[in-house]
N, CA, C and O atoms as a MOPAC input file, in Angstrom:
PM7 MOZYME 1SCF
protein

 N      5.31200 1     8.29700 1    32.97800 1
 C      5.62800 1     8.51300 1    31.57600 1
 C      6.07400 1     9.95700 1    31.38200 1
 O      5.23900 1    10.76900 1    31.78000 1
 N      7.05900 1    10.41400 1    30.92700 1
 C      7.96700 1    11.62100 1    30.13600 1
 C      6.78800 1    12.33900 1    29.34500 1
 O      6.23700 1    11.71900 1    28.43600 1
 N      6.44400 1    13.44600 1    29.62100 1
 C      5.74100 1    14.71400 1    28.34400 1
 C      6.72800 1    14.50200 1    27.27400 1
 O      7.67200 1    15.29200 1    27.31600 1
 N      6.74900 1    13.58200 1    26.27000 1
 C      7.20400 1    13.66000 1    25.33200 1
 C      7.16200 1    14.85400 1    24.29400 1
 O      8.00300 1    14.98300 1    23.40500 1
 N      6.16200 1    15.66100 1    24.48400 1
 C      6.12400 1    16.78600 1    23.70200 1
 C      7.62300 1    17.76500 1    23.99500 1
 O      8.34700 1    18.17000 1    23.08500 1
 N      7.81900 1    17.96700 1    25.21300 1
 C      9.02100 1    18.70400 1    25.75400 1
 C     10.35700 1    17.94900 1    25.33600 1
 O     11.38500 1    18.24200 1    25.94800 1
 N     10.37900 1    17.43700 1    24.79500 1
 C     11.75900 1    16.31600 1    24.69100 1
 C     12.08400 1    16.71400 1    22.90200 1
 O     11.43600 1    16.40100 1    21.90300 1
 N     13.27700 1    17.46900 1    23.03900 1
 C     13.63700 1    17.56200 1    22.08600 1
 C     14.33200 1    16.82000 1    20.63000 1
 O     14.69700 1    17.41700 1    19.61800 1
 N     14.36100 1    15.83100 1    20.80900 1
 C     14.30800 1    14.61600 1    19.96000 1
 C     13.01700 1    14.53900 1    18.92900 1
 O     12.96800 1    14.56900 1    17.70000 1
 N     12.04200 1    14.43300 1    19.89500 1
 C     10.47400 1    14.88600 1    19.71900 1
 C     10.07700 1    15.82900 1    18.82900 1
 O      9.27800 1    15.93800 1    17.89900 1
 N     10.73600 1    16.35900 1    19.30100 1
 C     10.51800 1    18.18200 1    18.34100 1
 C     10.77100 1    17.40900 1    17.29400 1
 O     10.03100 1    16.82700 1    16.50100 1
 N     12.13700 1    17.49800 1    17.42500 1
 C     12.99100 1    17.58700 1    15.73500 1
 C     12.71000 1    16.60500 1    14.87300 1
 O     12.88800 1    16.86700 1    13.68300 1
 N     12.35800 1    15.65000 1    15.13000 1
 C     11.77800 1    14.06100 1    14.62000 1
 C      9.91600 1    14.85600 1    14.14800 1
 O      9.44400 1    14.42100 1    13.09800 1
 N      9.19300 1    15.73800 1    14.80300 1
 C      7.89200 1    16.38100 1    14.39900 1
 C      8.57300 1    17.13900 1    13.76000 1
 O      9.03400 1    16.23800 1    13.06000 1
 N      9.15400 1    18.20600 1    13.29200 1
 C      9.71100 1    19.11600 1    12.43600 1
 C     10.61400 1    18.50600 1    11.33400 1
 O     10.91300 1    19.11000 1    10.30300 1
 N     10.91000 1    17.59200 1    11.56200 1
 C     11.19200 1    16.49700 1    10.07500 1
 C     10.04500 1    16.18100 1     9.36800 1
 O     10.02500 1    16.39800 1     8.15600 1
 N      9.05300 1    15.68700 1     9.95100 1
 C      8.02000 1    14.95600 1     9.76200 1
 C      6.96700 1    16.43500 1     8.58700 1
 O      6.58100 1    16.40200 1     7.41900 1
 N      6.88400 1    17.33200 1     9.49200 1
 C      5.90300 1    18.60500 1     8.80400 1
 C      6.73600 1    18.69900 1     7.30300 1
 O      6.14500 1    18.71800 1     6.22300 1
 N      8.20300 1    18.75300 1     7.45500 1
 C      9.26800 1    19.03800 1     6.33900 1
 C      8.86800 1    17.85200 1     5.55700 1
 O      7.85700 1    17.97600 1     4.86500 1
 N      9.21500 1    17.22300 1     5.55400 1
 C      8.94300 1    15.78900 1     4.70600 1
 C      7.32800 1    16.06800 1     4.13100 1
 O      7.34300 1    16.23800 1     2.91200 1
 N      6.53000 1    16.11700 1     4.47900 1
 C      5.04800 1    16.02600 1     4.14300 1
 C      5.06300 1    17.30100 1     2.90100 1
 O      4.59900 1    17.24700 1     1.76200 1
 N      5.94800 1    18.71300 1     3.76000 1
 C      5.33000 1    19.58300 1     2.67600 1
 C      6.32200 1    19.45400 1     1.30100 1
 O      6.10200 1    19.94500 1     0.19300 1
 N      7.35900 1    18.72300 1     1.68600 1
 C      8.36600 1    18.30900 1     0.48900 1
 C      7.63800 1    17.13700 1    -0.82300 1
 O      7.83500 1    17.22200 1    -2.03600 1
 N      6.91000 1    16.24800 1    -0.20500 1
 C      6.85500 1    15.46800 1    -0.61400 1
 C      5.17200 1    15.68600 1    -1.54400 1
 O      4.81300 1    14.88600 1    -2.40800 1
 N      4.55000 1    16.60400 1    -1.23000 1
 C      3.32200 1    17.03100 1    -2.10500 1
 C      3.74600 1    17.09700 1    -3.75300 1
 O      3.18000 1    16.58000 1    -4.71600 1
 N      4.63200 1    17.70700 1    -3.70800 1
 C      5.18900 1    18.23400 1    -5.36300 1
 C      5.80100 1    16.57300 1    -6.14000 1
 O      6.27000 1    16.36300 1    -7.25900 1
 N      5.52700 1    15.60400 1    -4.94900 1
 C      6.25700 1    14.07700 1    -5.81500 1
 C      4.92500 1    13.87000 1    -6.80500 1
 O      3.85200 1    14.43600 1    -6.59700 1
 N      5.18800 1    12.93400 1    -7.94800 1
 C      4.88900 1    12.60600 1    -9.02600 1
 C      3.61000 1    11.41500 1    -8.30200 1
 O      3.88500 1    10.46100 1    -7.57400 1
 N      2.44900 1    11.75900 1    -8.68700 1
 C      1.04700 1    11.09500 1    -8.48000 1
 C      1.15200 1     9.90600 1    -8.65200 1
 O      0.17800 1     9.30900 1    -8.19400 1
 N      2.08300 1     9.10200 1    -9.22500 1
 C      1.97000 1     7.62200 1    -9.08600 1
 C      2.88200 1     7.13200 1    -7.85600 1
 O      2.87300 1     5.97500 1    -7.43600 1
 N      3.60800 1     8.08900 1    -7.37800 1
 C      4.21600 1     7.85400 1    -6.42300 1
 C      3.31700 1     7.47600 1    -4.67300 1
 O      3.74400 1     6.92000 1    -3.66100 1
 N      1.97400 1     8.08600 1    -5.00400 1
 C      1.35600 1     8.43500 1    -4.08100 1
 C      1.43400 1     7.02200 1    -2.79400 1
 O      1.52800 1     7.25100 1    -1.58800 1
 N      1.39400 1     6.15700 1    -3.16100 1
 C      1.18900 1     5.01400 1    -2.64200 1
 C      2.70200 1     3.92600 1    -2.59600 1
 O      2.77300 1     2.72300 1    -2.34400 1
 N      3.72700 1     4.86100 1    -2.93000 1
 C      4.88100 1     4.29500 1    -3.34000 1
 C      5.74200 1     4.81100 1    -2.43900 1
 O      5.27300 1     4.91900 1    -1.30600 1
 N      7.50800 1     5.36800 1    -2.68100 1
 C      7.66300 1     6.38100 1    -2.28300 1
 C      7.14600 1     7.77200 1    -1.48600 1
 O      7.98400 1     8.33100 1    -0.77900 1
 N      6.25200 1     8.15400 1    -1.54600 1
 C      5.73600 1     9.43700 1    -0.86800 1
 C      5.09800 1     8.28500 1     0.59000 1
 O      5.76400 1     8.24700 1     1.62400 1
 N      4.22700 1     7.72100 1     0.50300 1
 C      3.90000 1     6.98500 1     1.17200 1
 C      4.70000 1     6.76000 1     2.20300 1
 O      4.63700 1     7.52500 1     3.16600 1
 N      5.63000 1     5.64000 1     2.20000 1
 C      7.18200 1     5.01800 1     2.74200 1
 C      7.92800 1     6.19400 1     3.49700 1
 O      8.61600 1     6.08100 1     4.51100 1
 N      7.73000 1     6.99400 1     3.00200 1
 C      8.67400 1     8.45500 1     3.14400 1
 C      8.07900 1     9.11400 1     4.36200 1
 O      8.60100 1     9.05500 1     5.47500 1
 N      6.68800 1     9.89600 1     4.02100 1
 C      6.24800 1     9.68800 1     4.73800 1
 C      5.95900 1     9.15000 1     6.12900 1
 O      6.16800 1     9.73900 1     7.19000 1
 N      5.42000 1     7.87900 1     5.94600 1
 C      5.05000 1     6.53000 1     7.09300 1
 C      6.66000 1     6.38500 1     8.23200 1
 O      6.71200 1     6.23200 1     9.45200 1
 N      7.87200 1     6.51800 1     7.14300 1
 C      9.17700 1     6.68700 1     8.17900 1
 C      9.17400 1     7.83100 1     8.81000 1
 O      9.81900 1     7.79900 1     9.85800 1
 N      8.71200 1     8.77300 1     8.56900 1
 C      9.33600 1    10.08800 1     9.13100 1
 C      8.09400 1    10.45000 1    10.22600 1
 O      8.30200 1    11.34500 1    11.04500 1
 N      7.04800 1     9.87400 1    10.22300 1
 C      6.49700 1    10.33900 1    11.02400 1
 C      6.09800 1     9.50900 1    12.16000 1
 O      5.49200 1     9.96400 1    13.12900 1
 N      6.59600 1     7.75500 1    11.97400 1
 C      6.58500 1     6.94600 1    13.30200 1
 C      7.96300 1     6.97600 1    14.16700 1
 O      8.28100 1     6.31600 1    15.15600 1
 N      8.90400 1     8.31400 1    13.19800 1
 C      9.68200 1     8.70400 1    14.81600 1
 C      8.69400 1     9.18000 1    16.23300 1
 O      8.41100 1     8.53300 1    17.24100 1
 N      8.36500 1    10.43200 1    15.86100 1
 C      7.50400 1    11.06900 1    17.18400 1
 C      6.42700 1    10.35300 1    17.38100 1
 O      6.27600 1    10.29100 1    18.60100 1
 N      5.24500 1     9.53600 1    16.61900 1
 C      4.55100 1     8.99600 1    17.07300 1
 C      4.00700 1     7.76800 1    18.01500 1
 O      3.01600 1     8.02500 1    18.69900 1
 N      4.58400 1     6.42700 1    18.10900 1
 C      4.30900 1     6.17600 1    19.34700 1
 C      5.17300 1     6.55500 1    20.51200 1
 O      6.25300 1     7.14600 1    20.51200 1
 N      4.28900 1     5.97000 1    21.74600 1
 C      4.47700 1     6.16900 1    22.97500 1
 C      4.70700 1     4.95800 1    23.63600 1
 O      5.11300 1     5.03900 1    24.79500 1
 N      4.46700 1     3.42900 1    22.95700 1
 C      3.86900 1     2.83700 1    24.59400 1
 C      5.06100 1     1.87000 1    25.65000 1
 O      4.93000 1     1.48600 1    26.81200 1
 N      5.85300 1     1.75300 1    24.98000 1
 C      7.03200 1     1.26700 1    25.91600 1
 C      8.24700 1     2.17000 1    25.19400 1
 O      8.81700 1     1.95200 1    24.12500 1
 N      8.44000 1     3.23200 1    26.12900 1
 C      9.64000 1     4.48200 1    26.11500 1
 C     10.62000 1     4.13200 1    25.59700 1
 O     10.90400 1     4.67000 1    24.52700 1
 N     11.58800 1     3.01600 1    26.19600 1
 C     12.66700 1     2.79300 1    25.28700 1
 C     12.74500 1     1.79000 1    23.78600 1
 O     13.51100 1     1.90800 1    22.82900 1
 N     11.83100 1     0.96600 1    23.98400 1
 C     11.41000 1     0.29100 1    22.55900 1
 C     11.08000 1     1.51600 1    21.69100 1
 O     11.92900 1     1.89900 1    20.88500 1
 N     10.01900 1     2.09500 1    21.79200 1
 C      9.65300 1     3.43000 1    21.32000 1
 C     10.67100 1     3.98100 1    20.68200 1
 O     10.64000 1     4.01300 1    19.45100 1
 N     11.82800 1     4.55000 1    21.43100 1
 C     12.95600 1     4.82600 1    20.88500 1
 C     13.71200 1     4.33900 1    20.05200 1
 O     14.36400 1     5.01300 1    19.25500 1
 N     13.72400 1     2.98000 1    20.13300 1
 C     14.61400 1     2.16500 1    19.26200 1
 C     14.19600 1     2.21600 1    17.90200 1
 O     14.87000 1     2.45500 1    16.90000 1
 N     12.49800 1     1.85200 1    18.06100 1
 C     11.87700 1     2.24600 1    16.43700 1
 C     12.13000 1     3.29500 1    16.03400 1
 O     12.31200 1     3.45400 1    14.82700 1
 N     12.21200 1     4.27600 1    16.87600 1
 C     12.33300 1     5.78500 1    16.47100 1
 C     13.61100 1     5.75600 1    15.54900 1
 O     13.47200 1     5.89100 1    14.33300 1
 N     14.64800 1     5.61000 1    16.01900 1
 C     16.37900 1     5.41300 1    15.30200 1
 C     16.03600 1     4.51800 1    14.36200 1
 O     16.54100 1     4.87500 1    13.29700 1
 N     15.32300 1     3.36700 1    14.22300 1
 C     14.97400 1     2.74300 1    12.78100 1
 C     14.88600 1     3.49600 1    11.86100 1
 O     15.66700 1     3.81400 1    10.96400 1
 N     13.26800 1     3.95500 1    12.27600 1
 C     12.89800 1     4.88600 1    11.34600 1
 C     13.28700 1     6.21700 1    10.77300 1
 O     12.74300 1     6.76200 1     9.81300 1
 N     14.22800 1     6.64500 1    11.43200 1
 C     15.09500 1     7.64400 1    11.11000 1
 C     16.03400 1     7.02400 1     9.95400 1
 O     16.52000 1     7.76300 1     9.09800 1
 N     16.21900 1     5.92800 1     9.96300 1
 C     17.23600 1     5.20000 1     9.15500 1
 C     16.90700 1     5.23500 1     7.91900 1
 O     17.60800 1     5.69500 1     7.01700 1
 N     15.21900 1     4.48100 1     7.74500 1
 C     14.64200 1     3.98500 1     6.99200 1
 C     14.33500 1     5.94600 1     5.91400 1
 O     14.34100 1     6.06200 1     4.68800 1
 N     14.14600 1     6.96100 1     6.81700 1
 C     14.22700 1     7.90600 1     6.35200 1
 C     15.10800 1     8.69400 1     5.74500 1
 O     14.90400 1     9.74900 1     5.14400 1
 N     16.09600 1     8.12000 1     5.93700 1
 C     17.30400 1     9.19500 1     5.14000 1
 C     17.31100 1     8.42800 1     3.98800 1
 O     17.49500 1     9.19300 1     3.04100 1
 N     17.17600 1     7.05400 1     3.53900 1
 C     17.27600 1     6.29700 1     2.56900 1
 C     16.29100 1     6.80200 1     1.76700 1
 O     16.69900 1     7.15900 1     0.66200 1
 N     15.08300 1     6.94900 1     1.98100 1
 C     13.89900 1     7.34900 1     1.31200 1
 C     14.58400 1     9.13100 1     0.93400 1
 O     14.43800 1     9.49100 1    -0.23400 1
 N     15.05700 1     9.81500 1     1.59700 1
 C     15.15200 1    10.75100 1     1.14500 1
 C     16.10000 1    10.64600 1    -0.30900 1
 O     15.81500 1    11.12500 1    -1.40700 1
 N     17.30900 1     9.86000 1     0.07600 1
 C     18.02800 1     9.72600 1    -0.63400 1
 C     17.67400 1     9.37400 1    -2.16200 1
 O     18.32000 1     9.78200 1    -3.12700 1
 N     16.50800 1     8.52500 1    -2.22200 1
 C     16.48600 1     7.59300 1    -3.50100 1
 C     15.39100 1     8.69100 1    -3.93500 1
 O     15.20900 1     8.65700 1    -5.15200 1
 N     14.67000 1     9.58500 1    -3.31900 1
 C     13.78800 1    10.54500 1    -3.63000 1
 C     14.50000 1    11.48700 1    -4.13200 1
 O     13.65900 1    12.09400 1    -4.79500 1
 N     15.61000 1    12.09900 1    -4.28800 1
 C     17.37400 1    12.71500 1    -4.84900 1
 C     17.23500 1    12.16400 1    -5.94600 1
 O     16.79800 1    12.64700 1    -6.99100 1
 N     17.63900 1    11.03900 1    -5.71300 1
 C     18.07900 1    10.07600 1    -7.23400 1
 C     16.94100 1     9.76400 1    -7.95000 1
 O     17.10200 1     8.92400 1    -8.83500 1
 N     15.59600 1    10.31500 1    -7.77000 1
 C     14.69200 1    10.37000 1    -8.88000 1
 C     14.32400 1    11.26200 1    -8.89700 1
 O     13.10300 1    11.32700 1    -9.04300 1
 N     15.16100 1    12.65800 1    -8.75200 1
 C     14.94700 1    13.85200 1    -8.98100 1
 C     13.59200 1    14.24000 1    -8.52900 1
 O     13.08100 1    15.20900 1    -9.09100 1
 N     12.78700 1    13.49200 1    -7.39100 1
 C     11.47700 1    14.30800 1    -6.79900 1
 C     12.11700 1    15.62100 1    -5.60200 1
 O     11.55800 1    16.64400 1    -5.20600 1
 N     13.27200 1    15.14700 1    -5.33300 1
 C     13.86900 1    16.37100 1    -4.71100 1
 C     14.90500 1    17.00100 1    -5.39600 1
 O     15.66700 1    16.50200 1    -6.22300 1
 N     14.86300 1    18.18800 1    -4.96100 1
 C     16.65500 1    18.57300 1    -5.46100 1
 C     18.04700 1    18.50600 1    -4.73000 1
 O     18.42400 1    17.39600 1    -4.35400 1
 N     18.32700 1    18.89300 1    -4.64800 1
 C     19.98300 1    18.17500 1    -3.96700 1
 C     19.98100 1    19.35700 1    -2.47100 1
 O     20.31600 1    19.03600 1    -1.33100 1
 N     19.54400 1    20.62300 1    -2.88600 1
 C     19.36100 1    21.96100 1    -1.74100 1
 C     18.10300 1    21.13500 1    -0.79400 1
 O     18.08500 1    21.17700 1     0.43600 1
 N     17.11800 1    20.42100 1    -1.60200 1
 C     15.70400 1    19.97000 1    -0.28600 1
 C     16.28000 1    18.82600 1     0.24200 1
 O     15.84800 1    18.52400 1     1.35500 1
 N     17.09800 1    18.12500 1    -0.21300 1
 C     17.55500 1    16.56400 1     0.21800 1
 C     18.72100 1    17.13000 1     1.09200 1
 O     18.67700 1    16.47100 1     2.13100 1
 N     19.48700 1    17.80800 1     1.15300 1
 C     20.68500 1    17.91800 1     1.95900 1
 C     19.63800 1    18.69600 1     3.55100 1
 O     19.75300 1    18.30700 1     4.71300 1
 N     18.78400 1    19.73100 1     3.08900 1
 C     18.30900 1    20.25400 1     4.26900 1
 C     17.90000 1    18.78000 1     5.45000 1
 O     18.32100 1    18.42700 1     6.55100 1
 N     16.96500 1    18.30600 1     4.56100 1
 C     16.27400 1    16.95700 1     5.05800 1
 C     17.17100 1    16.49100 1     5.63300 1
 O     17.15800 1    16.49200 1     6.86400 1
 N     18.16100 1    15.98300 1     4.96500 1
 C     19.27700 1    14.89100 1     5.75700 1
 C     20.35200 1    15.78800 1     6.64100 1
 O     21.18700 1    15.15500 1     7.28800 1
 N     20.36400 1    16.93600 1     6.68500 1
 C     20.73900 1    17.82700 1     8.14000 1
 C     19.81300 1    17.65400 1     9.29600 1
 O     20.05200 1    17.40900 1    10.47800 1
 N     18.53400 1    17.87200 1     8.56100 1
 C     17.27700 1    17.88100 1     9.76700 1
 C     17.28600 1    16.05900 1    10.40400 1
 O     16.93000 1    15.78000 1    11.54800 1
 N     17.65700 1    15.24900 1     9.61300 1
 C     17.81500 1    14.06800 1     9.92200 1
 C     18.50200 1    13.47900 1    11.43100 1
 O     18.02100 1    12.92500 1    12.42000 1
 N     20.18600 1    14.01600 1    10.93700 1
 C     21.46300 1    14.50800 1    11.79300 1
 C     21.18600 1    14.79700 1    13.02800 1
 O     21.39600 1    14.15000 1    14.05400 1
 N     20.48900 1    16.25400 1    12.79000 1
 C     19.91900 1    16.83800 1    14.23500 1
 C     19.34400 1    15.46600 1    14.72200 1
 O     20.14300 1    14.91600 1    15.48000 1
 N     17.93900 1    14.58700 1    14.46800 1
 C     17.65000 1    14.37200 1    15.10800 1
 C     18.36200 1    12.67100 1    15.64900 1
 O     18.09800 1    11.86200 1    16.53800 1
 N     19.06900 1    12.74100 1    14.85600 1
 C     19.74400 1    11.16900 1    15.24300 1
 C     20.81200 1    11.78300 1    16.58500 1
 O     20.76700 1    11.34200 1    17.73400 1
 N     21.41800 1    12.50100 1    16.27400 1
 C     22.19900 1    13.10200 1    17.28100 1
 C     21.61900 1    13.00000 1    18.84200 1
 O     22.10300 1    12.61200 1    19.90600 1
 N     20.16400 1    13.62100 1    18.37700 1
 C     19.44000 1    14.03300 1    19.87200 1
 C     18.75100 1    13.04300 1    20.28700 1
 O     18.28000 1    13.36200 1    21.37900 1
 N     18.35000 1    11.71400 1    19.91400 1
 C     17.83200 1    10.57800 1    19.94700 1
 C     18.96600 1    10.21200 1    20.52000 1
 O     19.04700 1    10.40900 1    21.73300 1
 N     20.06500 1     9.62500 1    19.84800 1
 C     21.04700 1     9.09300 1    20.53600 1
 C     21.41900 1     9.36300 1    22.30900 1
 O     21.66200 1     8.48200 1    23.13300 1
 N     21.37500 1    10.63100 1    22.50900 1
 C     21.58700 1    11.23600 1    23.88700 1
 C     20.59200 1    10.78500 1    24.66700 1
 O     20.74400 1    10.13200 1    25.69900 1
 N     19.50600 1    11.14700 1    24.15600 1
 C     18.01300 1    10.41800 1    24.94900 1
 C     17.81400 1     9.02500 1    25.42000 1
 O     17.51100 1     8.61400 1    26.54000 1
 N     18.13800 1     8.15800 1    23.91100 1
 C     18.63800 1     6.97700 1    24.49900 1
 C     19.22700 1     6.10700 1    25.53800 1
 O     18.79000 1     5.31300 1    26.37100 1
 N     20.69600 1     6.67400 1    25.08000 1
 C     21.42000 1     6.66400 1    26.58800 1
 C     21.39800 1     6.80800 1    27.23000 1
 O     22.00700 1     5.90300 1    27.80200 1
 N     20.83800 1     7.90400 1    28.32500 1
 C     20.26400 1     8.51000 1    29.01700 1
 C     18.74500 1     7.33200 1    29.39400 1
 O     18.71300 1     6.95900 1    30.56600 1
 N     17.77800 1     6.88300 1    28.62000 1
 C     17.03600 1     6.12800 1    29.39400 1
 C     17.68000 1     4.84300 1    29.47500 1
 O     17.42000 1     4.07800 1    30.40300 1
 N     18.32400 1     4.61700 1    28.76600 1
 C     19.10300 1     3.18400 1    28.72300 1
 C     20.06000 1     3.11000 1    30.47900 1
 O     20.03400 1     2.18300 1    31.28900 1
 N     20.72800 1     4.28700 1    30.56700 1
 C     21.55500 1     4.53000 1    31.79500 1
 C     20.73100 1     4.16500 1    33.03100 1
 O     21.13400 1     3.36400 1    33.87400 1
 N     19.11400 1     5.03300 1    33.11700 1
 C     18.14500 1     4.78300 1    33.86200 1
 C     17.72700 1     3.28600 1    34.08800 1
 O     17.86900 1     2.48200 1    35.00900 1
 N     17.21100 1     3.27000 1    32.98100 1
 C     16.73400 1     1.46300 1    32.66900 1
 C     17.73400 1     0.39100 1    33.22200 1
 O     17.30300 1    -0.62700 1    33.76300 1
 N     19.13200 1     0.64000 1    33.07300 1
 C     20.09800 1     0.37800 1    34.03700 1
 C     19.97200 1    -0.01700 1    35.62500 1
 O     19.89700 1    -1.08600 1    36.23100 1
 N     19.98400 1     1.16200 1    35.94500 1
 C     19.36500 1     1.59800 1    37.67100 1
 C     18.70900 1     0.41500 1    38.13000 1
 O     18.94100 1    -0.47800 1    38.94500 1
 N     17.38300 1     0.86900 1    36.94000 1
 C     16.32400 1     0.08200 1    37.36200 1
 C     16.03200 1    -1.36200 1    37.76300 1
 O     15.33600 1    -1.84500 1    38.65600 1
 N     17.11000 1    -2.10600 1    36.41400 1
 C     17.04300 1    -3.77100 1    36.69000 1
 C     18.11000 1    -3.67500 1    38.03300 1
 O     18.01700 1    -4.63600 1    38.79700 1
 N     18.90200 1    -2.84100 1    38.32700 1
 C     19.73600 1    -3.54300 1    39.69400 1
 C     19.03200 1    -3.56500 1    40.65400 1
 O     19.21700 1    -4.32700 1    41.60300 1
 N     17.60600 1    -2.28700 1    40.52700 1
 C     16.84600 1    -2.20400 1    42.10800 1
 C     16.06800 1    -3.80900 1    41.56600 1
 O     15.96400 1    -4.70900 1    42.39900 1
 N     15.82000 1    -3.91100 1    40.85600 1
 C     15.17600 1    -5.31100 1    40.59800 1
 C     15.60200 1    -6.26300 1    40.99000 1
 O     15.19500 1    -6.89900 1    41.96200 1
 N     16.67700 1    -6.56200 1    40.15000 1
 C     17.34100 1    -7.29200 1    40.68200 1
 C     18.10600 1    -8.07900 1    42.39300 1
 O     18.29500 1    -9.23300 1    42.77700 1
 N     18.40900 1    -6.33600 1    43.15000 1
 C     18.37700 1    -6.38300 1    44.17300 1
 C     17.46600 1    -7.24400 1    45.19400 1
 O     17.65600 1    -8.14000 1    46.01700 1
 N     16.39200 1    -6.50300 1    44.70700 1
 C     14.89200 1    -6.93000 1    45.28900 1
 C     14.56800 1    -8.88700 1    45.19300 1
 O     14.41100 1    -9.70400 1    46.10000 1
 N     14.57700 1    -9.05100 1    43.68900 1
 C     14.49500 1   -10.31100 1    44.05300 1
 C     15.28400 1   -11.20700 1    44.36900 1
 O     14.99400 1   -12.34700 1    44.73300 1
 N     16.72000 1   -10.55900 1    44.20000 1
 C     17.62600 1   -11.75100 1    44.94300 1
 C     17.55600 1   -11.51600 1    46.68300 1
 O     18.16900 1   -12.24600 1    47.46300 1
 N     16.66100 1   -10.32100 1    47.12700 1
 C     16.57900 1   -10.35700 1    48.90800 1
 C     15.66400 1   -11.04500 1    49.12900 1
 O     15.56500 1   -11.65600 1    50.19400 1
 N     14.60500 1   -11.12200 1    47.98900 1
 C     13.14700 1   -12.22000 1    48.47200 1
 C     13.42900 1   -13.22500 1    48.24500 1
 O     12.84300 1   -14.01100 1    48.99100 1
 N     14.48500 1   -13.99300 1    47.10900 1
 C     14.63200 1   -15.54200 1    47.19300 1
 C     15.69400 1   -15.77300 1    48.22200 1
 O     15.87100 1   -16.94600 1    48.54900 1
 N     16.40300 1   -14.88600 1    48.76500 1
 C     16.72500 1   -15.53300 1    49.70400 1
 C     16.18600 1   -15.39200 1    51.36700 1
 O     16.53800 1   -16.08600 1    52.32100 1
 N     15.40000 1   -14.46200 1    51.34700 1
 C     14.16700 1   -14.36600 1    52.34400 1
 C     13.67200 1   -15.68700 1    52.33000 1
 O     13.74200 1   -16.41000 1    53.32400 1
 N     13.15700 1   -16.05300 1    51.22300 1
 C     12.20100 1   -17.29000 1    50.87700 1
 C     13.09300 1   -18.59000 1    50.76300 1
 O     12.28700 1   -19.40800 1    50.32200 1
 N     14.10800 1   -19.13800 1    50.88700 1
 C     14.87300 1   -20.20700 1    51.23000 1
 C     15.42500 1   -20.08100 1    52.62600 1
 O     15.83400 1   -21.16200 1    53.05100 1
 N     15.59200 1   -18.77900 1    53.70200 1
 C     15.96900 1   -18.84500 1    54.59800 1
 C     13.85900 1   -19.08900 1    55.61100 1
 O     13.61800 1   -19.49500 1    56.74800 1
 N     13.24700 1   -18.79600 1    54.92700 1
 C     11.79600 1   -19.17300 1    55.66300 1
 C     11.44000 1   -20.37500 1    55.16000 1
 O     10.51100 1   -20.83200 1    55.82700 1
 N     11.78800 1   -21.13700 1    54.22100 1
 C     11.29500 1   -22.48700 1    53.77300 1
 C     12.21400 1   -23.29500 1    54.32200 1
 O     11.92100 1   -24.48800 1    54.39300 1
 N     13.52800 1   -22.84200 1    54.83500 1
 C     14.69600 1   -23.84600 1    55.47700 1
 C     14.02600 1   -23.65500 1    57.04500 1
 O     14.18000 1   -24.56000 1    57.86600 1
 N     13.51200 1   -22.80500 1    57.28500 1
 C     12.99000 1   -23.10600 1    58.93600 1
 C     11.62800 1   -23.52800 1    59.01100 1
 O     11.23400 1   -23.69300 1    60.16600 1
 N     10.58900 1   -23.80500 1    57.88000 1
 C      9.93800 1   -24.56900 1    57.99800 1
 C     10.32900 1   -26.35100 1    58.11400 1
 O      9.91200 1   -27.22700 1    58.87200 1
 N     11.38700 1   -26.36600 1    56.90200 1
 C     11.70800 1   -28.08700 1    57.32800 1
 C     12.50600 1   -28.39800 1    58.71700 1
 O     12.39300 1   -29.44200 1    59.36000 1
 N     13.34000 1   -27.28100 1    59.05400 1
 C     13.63700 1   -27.69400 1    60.73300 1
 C     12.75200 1   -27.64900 1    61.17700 1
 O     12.93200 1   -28.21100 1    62.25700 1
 N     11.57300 1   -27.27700 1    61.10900 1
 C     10.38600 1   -27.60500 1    62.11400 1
 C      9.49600 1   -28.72700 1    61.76100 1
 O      8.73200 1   -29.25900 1    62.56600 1
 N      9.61000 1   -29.01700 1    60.69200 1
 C      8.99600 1   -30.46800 1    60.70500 1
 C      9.68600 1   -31.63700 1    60.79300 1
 O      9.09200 1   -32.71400 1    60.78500 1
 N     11.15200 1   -31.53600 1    60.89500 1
 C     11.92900 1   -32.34400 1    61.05600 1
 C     11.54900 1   -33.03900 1    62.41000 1
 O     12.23200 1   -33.96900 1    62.84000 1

């Protein structure tokens, strides 16, 4: 498994996340469980799980998605101003940008990987039909 802490995707997806939280204190108290919540809950299950790397990732780019929208409609009810919502959705950018690269990059790997797989079990099934074909010549 990757030190995800060192992976700059990581970063910037946690440095969204701190941004978002301290942005989102000044939202309107009925929001608490609404909006701030949602907002929130997106921005911070980019960096947080771990347990299958490239799935992981994929939620990650969701939730990045699901976050610029929330920022957006948080704009259009004036809990942000147009200077905190544009920063946000720069800080967004950055990290879709750097996700994307990461992606690819394990996706390229993950690649690799099913051919050694692949490799592998097409040498054992045919290991295993060339040893099950000389068992029936021998009982023949």
């Amino acid at each position: 498994m990757r030190d995800y802490i060192k992976i700059d995707a990581w970063r910037l997806a946690d440095d969204l996340t701190v941004e978002v939280y301290e942005r989102t204190r000044s939202f309107p108290k009925e929001e608490m469980y609404g909006l701030t919540s949602q907002l929130r809950r997106a921005s911070y299950s980019v960096p947080a799980s771990k347990k299958d790397y490239l799935h992981f990732l994929y939620i990650a780019r969701g939730s990045l998605s699901e976050t610029q929208y929330f920022i957006h409609l948080a704009r259009r009810l004036d809990y942000l101003s147009s200077e905190e919502a544009d920063v946000l959705h720069e800080r967004t950018k950055l990290a879709f940008g750097c996700l994307h690269g990461l992606i690819r990059a394990v996706e390229k790997e993950a690649g690799k990987f099913r051919k050694v797989v692949a490799a592998i079990t097409s040498l054992a099934a045919i290991g295993l039909m060339r040893w099950s074909g000389s068992q029936l010549s021998v009982v023949s």
